[in-house]
mmCIF file of C-alpha atoms and ligand atoms in Angstrom:
data_model
loop_
_atom_site.group_PDB
_atom_site.id
_atom_site.type_symbol
_atom_site.label_atom_id
_atom_site.label_comp_id
_atom_site.label_asym_id
_atom_site.label_seq_id
_atom_site.Cartn_x
_atom_site.Cartn_y
_atom_site.Cartn_z
ATOM 1 C CA UNK A 93 -40.824 -13.716 163.425
ATOM 2 C CA UNK A 94 -40.132 -16.408 166.012
ATOM 3 C CA UNK A 95 -38.124 -14.501 168.668
ATOM 4 C CA UNK A 96 -34.871 -15.785 170.223
ATOM 5 C CA UNK A 97 -36.324 -15.220 173.672
ATOM 6 C CA UNK A 98 -39.544 -14.007 175.208
ATOM 7 C CA UNK A 99 -41.459 -13.902 178.468
ATOM 8 C CA UNK A 100 -44.072 -16.443 179.532
ATOM 9 C CA UNK A 101 -46.888 -14.618 181.358
ATOM 10 C CA UNK A 102 -49.740 -16.731 182.735
ATOM 11 C CA UNK A 103 -53.215 -15.667 183.878
ATOM 12 C CA UNK A 104 -51.999 -16.174 187.464
ATOM 13 C CA UNK A 105 -49.171 -13.700 186.787
ATOM 14 C CA UNK A 106 -51.688 -11.179 185.420
ATOM 15 C CA UNK A 107 -53.942 -11.683 188.451
ATOM 16 C CA UNK A 108 -51.006 -11.165 190.869
ATOM 17 C CA UNK A 109 -50.163 -7.840 189.235
ATOM 18 C CA UNK A 110 -53.811 -6.731 189.113
ATOM 19 C CA UNK A 111 -54.190 -7.459 192.833
ATOM 20 C CA UNK A 112 -51.287 -5.121 193.632
ATOM 21 C CA UNK A 113 -52.717 -2.400 191.371
ATOM 22 C CA UNK A 114 -55.965 -2.587 193.374
ATOM 23 C CA UNK A 115 -54.098 -2.360 196.706
ATOM 24 C CA UNK A 116 -52.343 0.322 198.753
ATOM 25 C CA UNK A 117 -48.712 -0.163 197.762
ATOM 26 C CA UNK A 118 -47.417 0.436 194.255
ATOM 27 C CA UNK A 119 -43.836 0.673 195.526
ATOM 28 C CA UNK A 120 -41.852 0.246 198.828
ATOM 29 C CA UNK A 121 -44.568 -2.159 200.004
ATOM 30 C CA UNK A 122 -44.922 -5.769 201.113
ATOM 31 C CA UNK A 123 -44.545 -7.322 197.654
ATOM 32 C CA UNK A 124 -40.983 -5.995 197.496
ATOM 33 C CA UNK A 125 -40.061 -7.672 200.799
ATOM 34 C CA UNK A 126 -41.809 -10.886 199.769
ATOM 35 C CA UNK A 127 -40.064 -10.972 196.382
ATOM 36 C CA UNK A 128 -36.644 -10.353 197.930
ATOM 37 C CA UNK A 129 -37.272 -13.180 200.420
ATOM 38 C CA UNK A 130 -38.386 -15.503 197.612
ATOM 39 C CA UNK A 131 -35.322 -14.691 195.481
ATOM 40 C CA UNK A 132 -33.151 -15.373 198.537
ATOM 41 C CA UNK A 133 -34.847 -18.742 199.030
ATOM 42 C CA UNK A 134 -33.836 -19.956 195.530
ATOM 43 C CA UNK A 135 -30.365 -18.402 195.550
ATOM 44 C CA UNK A 136 -28.600 -19.589 198.678
ATOM 45 C CA UNK A 137 -30.492 -17.858 201.498
ATOM 46 C CA UNK A 138 -28.365 -14.688 201.609
ATOM 47 C CA UNK A 139 -29.975 -11.242 201.886
ATOM 48 C CA UNK A 140 -31.297 -9.772 198.628
ATOM 49 C CA UNK A 141 -31.875 -6.239 197.359
ATOM 50 C CA UNK A 142 -34.174 -5.903 194.341
ATOM 51 C CA UNK A 143 -33.335 -3.266 191.725
ATOM 52 C CA UNK A 144 -34.844 -1.657 188.639
ATOM 53 C CA UNK A 145 -32.679 -3.703 186.222
ATOM 54 C CA UNK A 146 -29.744 -6.069 185.968
ATOM 55 C CA UNK A 147 -27.629 -3.077 184.980
ATOM 56 C CA UNK A 148 -28.688 -1.302 188.186
ATOM 57 C CA UNK A 149 -27.895 -4.487 190.147
ATOM 58 C CA UNK A 150 -24.332 -4.437 188.795
ATOM 59 C CA UNK A 151 -23.947 -0.732 189.625
ATOM 60 C CA UNK A 152 -25.247 -1.379 193.154
ATOM 61 C CA UNK A 153 -22.972 -4.404 193.581
ATOM 62 C CA UNK A 154 -19.806 -2.585 192.514
ATOM 63 C CA UNK A 155 -20.695 0.464 194.618
ATOM 64 C CA UNK A 156 -21.364 -1.753 197.647
ATOM 65 C CA UNK A 157 -18.023 -3.505 197.075
ATOM 66 C CA UNK A 158 -16.361 -0.080 197.306
ATOM 67 C CA UNK A 159 -15.161 -0.074 193.683
ATOM 68 C CA UNK A 160 -13.765 3.326 192.678
ATOM 69 C CA UNK A 161 -10.883 5.172 191.040
ATOM 70 C CA UNK A 162 -7.576 3.321 191.378
ATOM 71 C CA UNK A 163 -9.302 -0.059 191.633
ATOM 72 C CA UNK A 164 -9.293 -2.751 188.992
ATOM 73 C CA UNK A 165 -12.096 -5.133 188.084
ATOM 74 C CA UNK A 166 -11.187 -8.249 186.136
ATOM 75 C CA UNK A 167 -14.018 -9.531 183.968
ATOM 76 C CA UNK A 168 -14.931 -11.312 180.753
ATOM 77 C CA UNK A 169 -15.459 -9.662 177.370
ATOM 78 C CA UNK A 170 -18.080 -12.291 176.437
ATOM 79 C CA UNK A 171 -21.008 -10.515 178.076
ATOM 80 C CA UNK A 172 -23.457 -7.661 177.867
ATOM 81 C CA UNK A 173 -21.631 -4.351 178.314
ATOM 82 C CA UNK A 174 -23.177 -3.658 181.746
ATOM 83 C CA UNK A 175 -20.972 -6.274 183.455
ATOM 84 C CA UNK A 176 -17.993 -4.026 182.735
ATOM 85 C CA UNK A 177 -19.582 -0.577 182.465
ATOM 86 C CA UNK A 178 -21.035 -0.809 185.985
ATOM 87 C CA UNK A 179 -17.443 -0.717 187.256
ATOM 88 C CA UNK A 180 -16.164 1.773 184.675
ATOM 89 C CA UNK A 181 -18.843 4.312 185.582
ATOM 90 C CA UNK A 182 -17.525 4.249 189.179
ATOM 91 C CA UNK A 183 -14.046 5.159 187.938
ATOM 92 C CA UNK A 184 -12.437 1.725 188.129
ATOM 93 C CA UNK A 185 -10.178 0.248 185.448
ATOM 94 C CA UNK A 186 -11.577 -2.865 183.796
ATOM 95 C CA UNK A 187 -9.233 -5.650 182.726
ATOM 96 C CA UNK A 188 -10.580 -8.252 180.333
ATOM 97 C CA UNK A 189 -9.610 -11.890 180.841
ATOM 98 C CA UNK A 190 -10.055 -14.228 177.891
ATOM 99 C CA UNK A 191 -12.613 -17.029 177.839
ATOM 100 C CA UNK A 192 -12.531 -20.767 177.420
ATOM 101 C CA UNK A 193 -12.734 -21.331 173.655
ATOM 102 C CA UNK A 194 -15.531 -23.924 173.918
ATOM 103 C CA UNK A 195 -17.842 -22.629 176.655
ATOM 104 C CA UNK A 196 -17.284 -18.871 176.371
ATOM 105 C CA UNK A 197 -16.954 -18.769 180.177
ATOM 106 C CA UNK A 198 -14.106 -16.744 181.648
ATOM 107 C CA UNK A 199 -10.873 -18.773 181.853
ATOM 108 C CA UNK A 200 -9.589 -18.848 185.458
ATOM 109 C CA UNK A 201 -6.027 -19.112 184.146
ATOM 110 C CA UNK A 202 -6.473 -15.825 182.261
ATOM 111 C CA UNK A 203 -7.976 -14.216 185.377
ATOM 112 C CA UNK A 204 -5.024 -15.451 187.439
ATOM 113 C CA UNK A 205 -2.597 -13.678 185.077
ATOM 114 C CA UNK A 206 -4.415 -10.322 185.432
ATOM 115 C CA UNK A 207 -5.157 -10.015 189.166
ATOM 116 C CA UNK A 208 -2.964 -7.989 191.485
ATOM 117 C CA UNK A 209 -2.908 -5.578 194.429
ATOM 118 C CA UNK A 210 -5.403 -3.234 192.783
ATOM 119 C CA UNK A 211 -7.977 -5.918 191.944
ATOM 120 C CA UNK A 212 -11.136 -5.253 193.946
ATOM 121 C CA UNK A 213 -13.577 -7.587 192.135
ATOM 122 C CA UNK A 214 -13.319 -10.602 189.829
ATOM 123 C CA UNK A 215 -16.601 -10.545 187.873
ATOM 124 C CA UNK A 216 -17.595 -13.705 185.992
ATOM 125 C CA UNK A 217 -20.660 -14.234 183.801
ATOM 126 C CA UNK A 218 -22.712 -17.422 183.750
ATOM 127 C CA UNK A 219 -22.949 -17.218 179.963
ATOM 128 C CA UNK A 220 -26.078 -18.883 178.509
ATOM 129 C CA UNK A 221 -27.013 -20.007 182.046
ATOM 130 C CA UNK A 222 -23.972 -22.194 182.729
ATOM 131 C CA UNK A 223 -22.289 -21.431 186.086
ATOM 132 C CA UNK A 224 -18.575 -20.588 185.949
ATOM 133 C CA UNK A 225 -15.768 -22.344 187.828
ATOM 134 C CA UNK A 226 -16.256 -20.357 191.058
ATOM 135 C CA UNK A 227 -14.083 -22.536 193.316
ATOM 136 C CA UNK A 228 -11.052 -21.658 191.172
ATOM 137 C CA UNK A 229 -12.079 -18.019 190.728
ATOM 138 C CA UNK A 230 -12.621 -17.658 194.503
ATOM 139 C CA UNK A 231 -9.159 -19.027 195.280
ATOM 140 C CA UNK A 232 -7.601 -16.513 192.856
ATOM 141 C CA UNK A 233 -9.651 -13.603 194.259
ATOM 142 C CA UNK A 234 -8.921 -14.592 197.872
ATOM 143 C CA UNK A 235 -5.171 -14.636 197.150
ATOM 144 C CA UNK A 236 -5.227 -10.917 196.231
ATOM 145 C CA UNK A 237 -7.946 -9.840 198.683
ATOM 146 C CA UNK A 238 -10.603 -9.322 195.988
ATOM 147 C CA UNK A 239 -14.267 -10.299 195.942
ATOM 148 C CA UNK A 240 -15.870 -12.613 193.392
ATOM 149 C CA UNK A 241 -18.999 -11.420 191.598
ATOM 150 C CA UNK A 242 -21.275 -13.679 189.567
ATOM 151 C CA UNK A 243 -23.237 -11.825 186.895
ATOM 152 C CA UNK A 244 -26.059 -14.362 186.950
ATOM 153 C CA UNK A 245 -28.345 -12.448 184.575
ATOM 154 C CA UNK A 246 -28.677 -15.748 182.646
ATOM 155 C CA UNK A 247 -28.508 -18.335 185.380
ATOM 156 C CA UNK A 248 -30.976 -17.862 188.256
ATOM 157 C CA UNK A 249 -32.313 -21.269 189.269
ATOM 158 C CA UNK A 250 -29.182 -23.137 188.189
ATOM 159 C CA UNK A 251 -26.823 -25.114 190.405
ATOM 160 C CA UNK A 252 -23.200 -26.263 190.390
ATOM 161 C CA UNK A 253 -22.313 -29.402 192.363
ATOM 162 C CA UNK A 254 -25.693 -29.020 194.072
ATOM 163 C CA UNK A 255 -25.094 -25.426 195.213
ATOM 164 C CA UNK A 256 -27.485 -22.801 193.862
ATOM 165 C CA UNK A 257 -26.483 -19.806 191.783
ATOM 166 C CA UNK A 258 -26.385 -17.010 194.372
ATOM 167 C CA UNK A 259 -24.303 -19.143 196.738
ATOM 168 C CA UNK A 260 -21.330 -19.641 194.402
ATOM 169 C CA UNK A 261 -19.639 -16.206 194.534
ATOM 170 C CA UNK A 262 -19.272 -13.482 197.176
ATOM 171 C CA UNK A 263 -21.762 -11.291 195.285
ATOM 172 C CA UNK A 264 -24.359 -12.313 192.683
ATOM 173 C CA UNK A 265 -26.469 -10.109 190.416
ATOM 174 C CA UNK A 266 -29.624 -11.054 188.523
ATOM 175 C CA UNK A 267 -31.650 -9.530 185.673
ATOM 176 C CA UNK A 268 -35.399 -9.952 185.272
ATOM 177 C CA UNK A 269 -35.647 -8.520 181.752
ATOM 178 C CA UNK A 270 -38.398 -10.275 179.731
ATOM 179 C CA UNK A 271 -36.024 -12.613 177.860
ATOM 180 C CA UNK A 272 -34.297 -13.822 181.068
ATOM 181 C CA UNK A 273 -35.207 -16.902 183.118
ATOM 182 C CA UNK A 274 -37.979 -15.025 184.929
ATOM 183 C CA UNK A 275 -39.268 -11.500 184.538
ATOM 184 C CA UNK A 276 -40.501 -8.434 186.420
ATOM 185 C CA UNK A 277 -40.671 -6.491 183.087
ATOM 186 C CA UNK A 278 -37.587 -4.443 183.968
ATOM 187 C CA UNK A 279 -35.812 -5.552 187.140
ATOM 188 C CA UNK A 280 -32.856 -7.136 188.827
ATOM 189 C CA UNK A 281 -31.428 -8.075 192.207
ATOM 190 C CA UNK A 282 -28.203 -8.316 194.176
ATOM 191 C CA UNK A 283 -27.389 -10.928 196.780
ATOM 192 C CA UNK A 284 -24.185 -11.349 198.780
ATOM 193 C CA UNK A 285 -22.778 -13.517 201.539
ATOM 194 C CA UNK A 286 -21.656 -10.480 203.588
ATOM 195 C CA UNK A 287 -24.745 -8.782 205.089
ATOM 196 C CA UNK A 288 -22.817 -5.508 205.518
ATOM 197 C CA UNK A 289 -22.201 -5.399 201.766
ATOM 198 C CA UNK A 290 -25.908 -5.989 201.104
ATOM 199 C CA UNK A 291 -26.758 -3.189 203.554
ATOM 200 C CA UNK A 292 -24.465 -0.785 201.680
ATOM 201 C CA UNK A 293 -26.120 -1.887 198.444
ATOM 202 C CA UNK A 294 -29.565 -1.365 199.940
ATOM 203 C CA UNK A 295 -28.665 2.191 200.915
ATOM 204 C CA UNK A 296 -27.063 2.937 197.515
ATOM 205 C CA UNK A 297 -30.238 1.724 195.750
ATOM 206 C CA UNK A 298 -32.326 4.006 198.010
ATOM 207 C CA UNK A 299 -30.573 7.367 197.450
ATOM 208 C CA UNK A 300 -28.096 6.666 200.276
ATOM 209 C CA UNK A 301 -30.745 7.235 202.937
ATOM 210 C CA UNK A 302 -29.851 5.943 206.429
ATOM 211 C CA UNK A 303 -32.885 5.129 208.567
ATOM 212 C CA UNK A 304 -31.327 3.404 211.596
ATOM 213 C CA UNK A 305 -31.383 5.959 214.502
ATOM 214 C CA UNK A 306 -28.361 4.323 216.148
ATOM 215 C CA UNK A 307 -26.268 5.443 213.141
ATOM 216 C CA UNK A 308 -27.522 9.020 212.910
ATOM 217 C CA UNK A 309 -24.946 11.788 212.906
ATOM 218 C CA UNK A 310 -27.659 14.453 213.254
ATOM 219 C CA UNK A 311 -29.063 13.511 216.658
ATOM 220 C CA UNK A 312 -31.250 16.571 217.294
ATOM 221 C CA UNK A 313 -33.947 15.838 214.707
ATOM 222 C CA UNK A 314 -37.424 14.327 215.123
ATOM 223 C CA UNK A 315 -39.098 10.986 214.384
ATOM 224 C CA UNK A 316 -39.356 11.861 210.668
ATOM 225 C CA UNK A 317 -35.607 12.000 210.277
ATOM 226 C CA UNK A 318 -33.450 10.131 207.774
ATOM 227 C CA UNK A 319 -30.050 11.238 206.516
ATOM 228 C CA UNK A 320 -27.507 10.555 203.768
ATOM 229 C CA UNK A 321 -23.914 9.460 204.523
ATOM 230 C CA UNK A 322 -22.918 8.380 200.999
ATOM 231 C CA UNK A 323 -24.389 9.237 197.604
ATOM 232 C CA UNK A 324 -26.871 6.831 196.064
ATOM 233 C CA UNK A 325 -29.516 6.560 193.358
ATOM 234 C CA UNK A 326 -33.139 5.498 193.239
ATOM 235 C CA UNK A 327 -32.997 1.939 191.892
ATOM 236 C CA UNK A 328 -36.079 0.629 193.752
ATOM 237 C CA UNK A 329 -38.113 -2.091 192.036
ATOM 238 C CA UNK A 330 -41.879 -1.503 192.381
ATOM 239 C CA UNK A 331 -44.484 -3.695 194.098
ATOM 240 C CA UNK A 332 -46.075 -4.083 190.660
ATOM 241 C CA UNK A 333 -42.880 -5.618 189.263
ATOM 242 C CA UNK A 334 -42.250 -7.637 192.425
ATOM 243 C CA UNK A 335 -45.770 -9.134 192.317
ATOM 244 C CA UNK A 336 -45.057 -10.339 188.793
ATOM 245 C CA UNK A 337 -41.667 -11.640 189.926
ATOM 246 C CA UNK A 338 -43.153 -13.513 192.901
ATOM 247 C CA UNK A 339 -45.670 -15.229 190.658
ATOM 248 C CA UNK A 340 -42.951 -15.997 188.081
ATOM 249 C CA UNK A 341 -40.659 -17.471 190.757
ATOM 250 C CA UNK A 342 -43.297 -20.118 191.494
ATOM 251 C CA UNK A 343 -43.013 -21.113 187.830
ATOM 252 C CA UNK A 344 -39.189 -21.124 187.737
ATOM 253 C CA UNK A 345 -38.876 -24.926 188.192
ATOM 254 C CA UNK A 346 -41.203 -25.454 185.201
ATOM 255 C CA UNK A 347 -39.323 -22.853 183.158
ATOM 256 C CA UNK A 348 -36.038 -24.589 184.009
ATOM 257 C CA UNK A 349 -37.236 -28.039 183.007
ATOM 258 C CA UNK A 350 -38.781 -26.813 179.734
ATOM 259 C CA UNK A 351 -35.546 -24.993 178.864
ATOM 260 C CA UNK A 352 -33.635 -28.223 179.591
ATOM 261 C CA UNK A 353 -35.990 -30.172 177.304
ATOM 262 C CA UNK A 354 -35.460 -27.680 174.485
ATOM 263 C CA UNK A 355 -31.686 -27.814 175.021
ATOM 264 C CA UNK A 356 -31.770 -31.610 174.790
ATOM 265 C CA UNK A 357 -33.943 -31.526 171.660
ATOM 266 C CA UNK A 358 -31.532 -29.134 169.919
ATOM 267 C CA UNK A 359 -28.517 -31.167 171.094
ATOM 268 C CA UNK A 360 -30.013 -34.373 169.722
ATOM 269 C CA UNK A 361 -31.068 -32.881 166.404
ATOM 270 C CA UNK A 362 -27.806 -31.019 165.782
ATOM 271 C CA UNK A 363 -25.373 -33.738 166.924
ATOM 272 C CA UNK A 364 -23.280 -34.695 163.932
ATOM 273 C CA UNK A 365 -24.628 -31.897 161.699
ATOM 274 C CA UNK A 366 -21.628 -30.619 159.736
ATOM 275 C CA UNK A 367 -20.796 -26.950 160.126
ATOM 276 C CA UNK A 368 -22.138 -26.360 163.654
ATOM 277 C CA UNK A 369 -21.066 -27.143 167.213
ATOM 278 C CA UNK A 370 -23.489 -27.442 170.120
ATOM 279 C CA UNK A 371 -22.802 -25.898 173.565
ATOM 280 C CA UNK A 372 -20.745 -27.939 176.059
ATOM 281 C CA UNK A 373 -21.838 -28.671 179.636
ATOM 282 C CA UNK A 374 -19.497 -29.332 182.573
ATOM 283 C CA UNK A 375 -20.006 -32.277 184.906
ATOM 284 C CA UNK A 376 -21.684 -31.033 188.078
ATOM 285 C CA UNK A 377 -23.468 -28.153 186.335
ATOM 286 C CA UNK A 378 -27.265 -27.990 186.242
ATOM 287 C CA UNK A 379 -27.753 -24.849 184.122
ATOM 288 C CA UNK A 380 -31.026 -23.106 183.445
ATOM 289 C CA UNK A 381 -30.418 -22.527 179.743
ATOM 290 C CA UNK A 382 -31.154 -18.871 179.039
ATOM 291 C CA UNK A 383 -29.562 -19.076 175.577
ATOM 292 C CA UNK A 384 -28.869 -21.907 173.160
ATOM 293 C CA UNK A 385 -25.582 -20.732 171.626
ATOM 294 C CA UNK A 386 -24.459 -22.755 168.602
ATOM 295 C CA UNK A 387 -21.145 -22.170 166.884
ATOM 296 C CA UNK A 388 -21.391 -21.728 163.126
ATOM 297 C CA UNK A 389 -18.115 -22.849 161.539
ATOM 298 C CA UNK A 390 -16.373 -22.051 158.242
ATOM 299 C CA UNK A 391 -16.961 -18.268 158.447
ATOM 300 C CA UNK A 392 -20.668 -18.688 157.716
ATOM 301 C CA UNK A 393 -22.226 -17.130 160.850
ATOM 302 C CA UNK A 394 -23.341 -13.892 159.169
ATOM 303 C CA UNK A 395 -24.819 -15.703 156.162
ATOM 304 C CA UNK A 396 -26.623 -18.184 158.420
ATOM 305 C CA UNK A 397 -27.892 -15.340 160.650
ATOM 306 C CA UNK A 398 -29.350 -13.472 157.669
ATOM 307 C CA UNK A 399 -30.910 -16.525 156.052
ATOM 308 C CA UNK A 400 -32.465 -17.643 159.354
ATOM 309 C CA UNK A 401 -33.928 -14.152 159.876
ATOM 310 C CA UNK A 402 -35.223 -14.174 156.283
ATOM 311 C CA UNK A 403 -36.928 -17.476 157.100
ATOM 312 C CA UNK A 404 -38.678 -15.900 160.098
ATOM 313 C CA UNK A 405 -36.398 -17.311 162.802
ATOM 314 C CA UNK A 406 -35.298 -14.545 165.158
ATOM 315 C CA UNK A 407 -31.752 -15.670 165.895
ATOM 316 C CA UNK A 408 -29.463 -13.375 167.878
ATOM 317 C CA UNK A 409 -25.735 -12.915 168.487
ATOM 318 C CA UNK A 410 -24.465 -12.823 172.095
ATOM 319 C CA UNK A 411 -22.090 -10.916 172.390
ATOM 320 C CA UNK A 412 -19.884 -8.333 170.745
ATOM 321 C CA UNK A 413 -16.666 -8.509 172.832
ATOM 322 C CA UNK A 414 -17.219 -5.712 175.348
ATOM 323 C CA UNK A 415 -13.961 -3.893 174.606
ATOM 324 C CA UNK A 416 -14.986 -3.529 170.926
ATOM 325 C CA UNK A 417 -17.643 -1.027 172.016
ATOM 326 C CA UNK A 418 -16.409 2.434 170.985
ATOM 327 C CA UNK A 419 -16.568 3.646 174.592
ATOM 328 C CA UNK A 420 -13.868 1.094 175.487
ATOM 329 C CA UNK A 421 -11.962 1.427 172.208
ATOM 330 C CA UNK A 422 -11.626 5.158 172.970
ATOM 331 C CA UNK A 423 -10.013 4.249 176.296
ATOM 332 C CA UNK A 424 -7.319 2.374 174.367
ATOM 333 C CA UNK A 425 -8.573 -1.236 174.423
ATOM 334 C CA UNK A 426 -7.519 -2.920 171.191
ATOM 335 C CA UNK A 427 -8.832 -5.778 169.095
ATOM 336 C CA UNK A 428 -6.805 -8.947 169.523
ATOM 337 C CA UNK A 429 -6.646 -8.644 173.315
ATOM 338 C CA UNK A 430 -8.810 -11.750 173.980
ATOM 339 C CA UNK A 431 -8.521 -13.970 170.892
ATOM 340 C CA UNK A 432 -10.743 -16.759 172.228
ATOM 341 C CA UNK A 433 -13.594 -14.340 172.920
ATOM 342 C CA UNK A 434 -13.192 -12.778 169.480
ATOM 343 C CA UNK A 435 -13.233 -16.207 167.785
ATOM 344 C CA UNK A 436 -16.293 -17.150 169.874
ATOM 345 C CA UNK A 437 -18.065 -13.958 168.776
ATOM 346 C CA UNK A 438 -17.268 -14.621 165.103
ATOM 347 C CA UNK A 439 -19.059 -18.005 165.291
ATOM 348 C CA UNK A 440 -21.804 -17.536 167.880
ATOM 349 C CA UNK A 441 -25.507 -17.755 166.979
ATOM 350 C CA UNK A 442 -28.261 -17.913 169.622
ATOM 351 C CA UNK A 443 -31.192 -20.069 168.512
ATOM 352 C CA UNK A 444 -34.697 -19.431 169.910
ATOM 353 C CA UNK A 445 -34.910 -20.561 173.544
ATOM 354 C CA UNK A 446 -37.849 -19.755 175.834
ATOM 355 C CA UNK A 447 -40.298 -21.836 177.876
ATOM 356 C CA UNK A 448 -43.309 -21.485 175.555
ATOM 357 C CA UNK A 449 -41.313 -22.604 172.493
ATOM 358 C CA UNK A 450 -43.007 -25.780 171.206
ATOM 359 C CA UNK A 451 -41.301 -28.953 170.009
ATOM 360 C CA UNK A 452 -42.650 -28.223 166.504
ATOM 361 C CA UNK A 453 -41.032 -24.799 166.595
ATOM 362 C CA UNK A 454 -37.718 -26.308 167.738
ATOM 363 C CA UNK A 455 -37.933 -28.763 164.847
ATOM 364 C CA UNK A 456 -38.629 -25.917 162.431
ATOM 365 C CA UNK A 457 -35.559 -24.039 163.708
ATOM 366 C CA UNK A 458 -33.420 -27.165 163.241
ATOM 367 C CA UNK A 459 -34.803 -27.871 159.742
ATOM 368 C CA UNK A 460 -34.195 -24.263 158.686
ATOM 369 C CA UNK A 461 -30.671 -24.301 160.100
ATOM 370 C CA UNK A 462 -29.714 -27.612 158.493
ATOM 371 C CA UNK A 463 -31.123 -26.563 155.119
ATOM 372 C CA UNK A 464 -29.255 -23.244 155.274
ATOM 373 C CA UNK A 465 -26.037 -25.116 156.095
ATOM 374 C CA UNK A 466 -26.461 -27.577 153.225
HETATM 375 C C1 PLP X 35 -29.362 -8.767 180.569
HETATM 376 C C2 PLP X 35 -27.979 -8.707 181.111
HETATM 377 C C3 PLP X 35 -27.542 -7.666 181.956
HETATM 378 C C4 PLP X 35 -28.330 -6.427 182.206
HETATM 379 O O1 PLP X 35 -29.606 -6.642 182.660
HETATM 380 P P1 PLP X 35 -30.777 -5.583 182.330
HETATM 381 O O2 PLP X 35 -31.872 -6.051 183.230
HETATM 382 O O3 PLP X 35 -31.097 -5.720 180.873
HETATM 383 O O4 PLP X 35 -30.269 -4.231 182.685
HETATM 384 C C5 PLP X 35 -26.288 -7.763 182.513
HETATM 385 N N1 PLP X 35 -25.467 -8.795 182.245
HETATM 386 C C6 PLP X 35 -25.848 -9.790 181.407
HETATM 387 C C7 PLP X 35 -24.904 -10.926 181.169
HETATM 388 C C8 PLP X 35 -27.093 -9.767 180.800
HETATM 389 O O5 PLP X 35 -27.448 -10.746 179.956
#
């Protein structure tokens, strides 16, 4: 089965990991610092905390933003559940704003209608790798004293009007799962413009341990001392993962350009094919295409999905509207709340998209799709 996404691991990547395995530091070592600095360098130059996953990055980000009971987080339903559940698990109330019917990106007008005094974070998702309209989202968040968060699990390496992902929102989270734009096996990261927020995130991801003697409340201990002021978890990414990530980051420009080539090849081949619509792109956006989401019209998405899978093409569907998950349905969220997101879900089909996909494989995907549609 041709997968919808997969990692590209080179011999240099393997060698970078092997070198760390032969060394002194498997975790909390120099590769972690180097990887965080390298992520910062491609994402706006703000401080970075690496984490064990993109889900952990979201949990860290919401915790660092002070999200808790009584707070509201406004987000999109067209995402992986972790964008919302990272706030729910901290006791916040999630409010779902509908998406633009064409792009699947959160609609700033819908966000505007939902924000209020309780809104602590407006969390957008760069669906498929396409950055959201952060200037508008920031103005809305600023008006109510909330922070913007970019869930950039799909979009590291992308830019909007020349500004890199990581510099577009107050807080940005990344995922380095194997299908994403670069991988550390499991992994993620948080970056933010406010260094104090990143420091809180760093402590949360390290059990809440405070190591700066000037902040100690217990002043009678010895040089070994560290102490906890707020609860945290262990979300530390290892040196093994960071070595892979560092090596992968050097390849990110090549990954980005190959993904753009594949996007263009699909666009060209599918333009004018009846029964499908290709993904739109805003002026000013330079996405790194994590997904290639086509829309299958005429109620045929399920049939096309099954026939593509039968033909050995590992298509995927991204995503079930988050509030359809039983955990949210049980909290009282009802179908019909975000009709654009639901219509998007009914039609969405992610075609294979990853850097090692060959032109011949792209052509085979297109031929299979067009013959299924006929
Ligand atoms: C992958 C993903 C996550 C979670 O990342 P993991 O590393 O799998 O935990 C969060 N949000 C979005 C939009 C994702 O695609």
